[in-house]
Short mmCIF file of C-alpha atoms in Angstrom, two decimals:
data_model
loop_
_atom_site.label_atom_id
_atom_site.label_comp_id
_atom_site.label_asym_id
_atom_site.label_seq_id
_atom_site.Cartn_x
_atom_site.Cartn_y
_atom_site.Cartn_z
CA MET A 278 7.18 -13.88 5.61
CA ASN A 279 5.62 -13.57 2.13
CA ASN A 280 7.29 -14.83 -0.78
CA TYR A 281 6.63 -11.90 -2.88
CA PHE A 282 7.07 -8.99 -0.46
CA GLU A 283 8.49 -8.47 2.97
CA ILE A 284 6.19 -7.16 5.63
CA ARG A 285 7.20 -5.35 8.98
CA GLN A 286 4.83 -4.60 11.73
CA ILE A 287 5.57 -0.93 12.66
CA LYS A 288 3.07 -0.08 15.14
CA ASN A 289 0.37 -2.48 17.39
CA CYS A 290 -2.07 -0.39 19.46
CA ARG A 291 -4.98 -0.84 21.04
CA ARG A 292 -7.21 -0.06 17.94
CA PHE A 293 -4.93 -0.20 14.77
CA VAL A 294 -2.11 -2.23 13.28
CA ARG A 295 0.60 -0.18 11.01
CA ASN A 296 2.54 -2.70 8.45
CA CYS A 297 5.52 -1.54 6.25
CA TYR A 298 5.64 -3.32 2.90
CA THR A 299 8.97 -3.79 0.74
CA LEU A 300 8.01 -4.59 -2.72
CA PRO A 301 10.57 -6.67 -5.13
CA LYS A 302 9.23 -3.85 -8.02
CA LYS A 303 8.28 -0.09 -8.01
CA ILE A 304 4.77 0.98 -7.61
CA ASN A 305 2.98 2.22 -10.35
CA SER A 306 -0.45 3.50 -11.83
CA LYS A 307 -1.44 -0.29 -12.31
CA LEU A 308 -0.82 -0.97 -8.95
CA LEU A 309 -2.81 2.08 -7.49
CA HIS A 310 -5.96 1.39 -9.98
CA GLN A 311 -6.19 -1.88 -8.21
CA LEU A 312 -5.94 -0.74 -4.74
CA GLU A 313 -8.60 2.13 -5.71
CA ASN A 314 -11.38 -0.38 -5.04
CA TYR A 315 -10.43 -0.04 -1.11
CA GLY A 316 -10.91 3.48 -0.58
CA TYR A 317 -10.43 7.20 -1.98
CA LEU A 318 -7.13 7.68 -3.59
CA GLU A 319 -5.25 10.83 -3.18
CA ILE A 320 -2.17 11.58 -5.16
CA GLN A 321 0.02 14.33 -4.30
CA ASN A 322 1.96 15.54 -7.38
CA PHE A 323 4.96 16.88 -5.68
CA SER A 324 6.94 16.33 -8.73
CA SER A 325 5.61 19.28 -10.36
CA PHE A 326 6.76 21.40 -7.87
CA SER A 327 10.82 20.09 -7.95
CA PRO A 328 12.07 17.70 -10.33
CA LEU A 329 13.78 15.82 -8.01
CA ALA A 330 10.53 15.11 -5.73
CA LYS A 331 8.69 12.01 -6.25
CA ASP A 332 4.60 11.65 -6.01
CA ALA A 333 3.14 10.40 -2.75
CA PHE A 334 -0.22 8.77 -2.67
CA LYS A 335 -2.70 8.02 -0.13
CA LEU A 336 -5.75 5.70 -0.19
CA LYS A 337 -8.01 5.82 2.74
CA LEU A 338 -11.66 4.29 3.54
CA GLU A 339 -13.22 6.12 6.32
CA ASN A 340 -11.69 4.74 10.00
CA ILE A 341 -10.80 1.51 9.03
CA LEU A 342 -8.33 1.91 6.31
CA GLU A 343 -5.14 3.77 5.06
CA ILE A 344 -2.32 2.77 2.62
CA THR A 345 0.29 5.46 2.12
CA GLY A 346 3.55 5.42 0.10
CA VAL A 347 5.53 7.25 -2.82
CA ILE A 348 5.04 6.43 -6.61
CA GLU A 349 8.23 4.57 -7.93
CA GLY A 350 8.87 3.61 -4.45
CA LYS A 351 9.48 0.43 -3.45
CA GLU A 352 7.87 0.41 -0.03
CA PHE A 353 4.59 1.45 1.13
CA PHE A 354 2.34 1.60 4.90
CA ILE A 355 -0.83 -0.07 5.60
CA THR A 356 -2.75 1.18 8.94
CA ILE A 357 -5.63 -0.84 9.32
CA ALA A 358 -8.18 -0.87 12.25
CA LYS A 359 -8.08 -3.91 13.94
CA THR A 360 -11.83 -4.96 13.54
CA ASP A 361 -11.01 -5.35 9.83
CA LEU A 362 -8.06 -7.18 9.26
CA GLU A 363 -8.99 -9.76 7.05
CA LEU A 364 -9.39 -6.74 4.72
CA VAL A 365 -5.39 -6.91 4.66
CA LYS A 366 -5.45 -9.99 3.23
CA LYS A 367 -7.46 -9.21 0.47
CA ILE A 368 -5.12 -6.00 -0.32
CA GLU A 369 -1.99 -8.88 -0.02
CA GLU A 370 -3.78 -10.70 -2.69
CA GLU A 371 -4.18 -7.66 -5.35
CA LEU A 372 -0.16 -7.39 -4.32
CA THR A 373 0.81 -10.91 -4.96
CA ASN A 374 -1.45 -10.61 -8.48
CA TRP A 375 0.10 -7.62 -9.13
CA ILE A 376 3.48 -8.49 -8.80
CA THR A 377 3.31 -11.65 -10.33
CA SER A 378 1.18 -10.47 -13.45
CA SER A 379 4.58 -8.15 -14.39
CA PRO A 380 6.66 -9.66 -17.15
CA ASN A 381 9.74 -8.67 -15.21
CA TYR A 382 9.18 -10.53 -12.27
#
């Protein structure tokens, strides 16, 4: 358990681990900009088709890392190869920096 966010392991198989992160505040463009250093960021603008829909994002680094979630949501998912688990610690540091840098926290 982290002091800034909750982590649940959803899947643990032979090659990868999938975690769900619940954050204390909504995901915004500042966090996406910070995470963009870890792979290719793709945003699906569902809100342009329906005003009630939320935009989704996916960040992918080859077959090593995938981060998915909803912009303005409080949960996102990290799927990572077991050979690169140290990368999760760096991403969690980015999350902590993003959460603590906010004046609302």
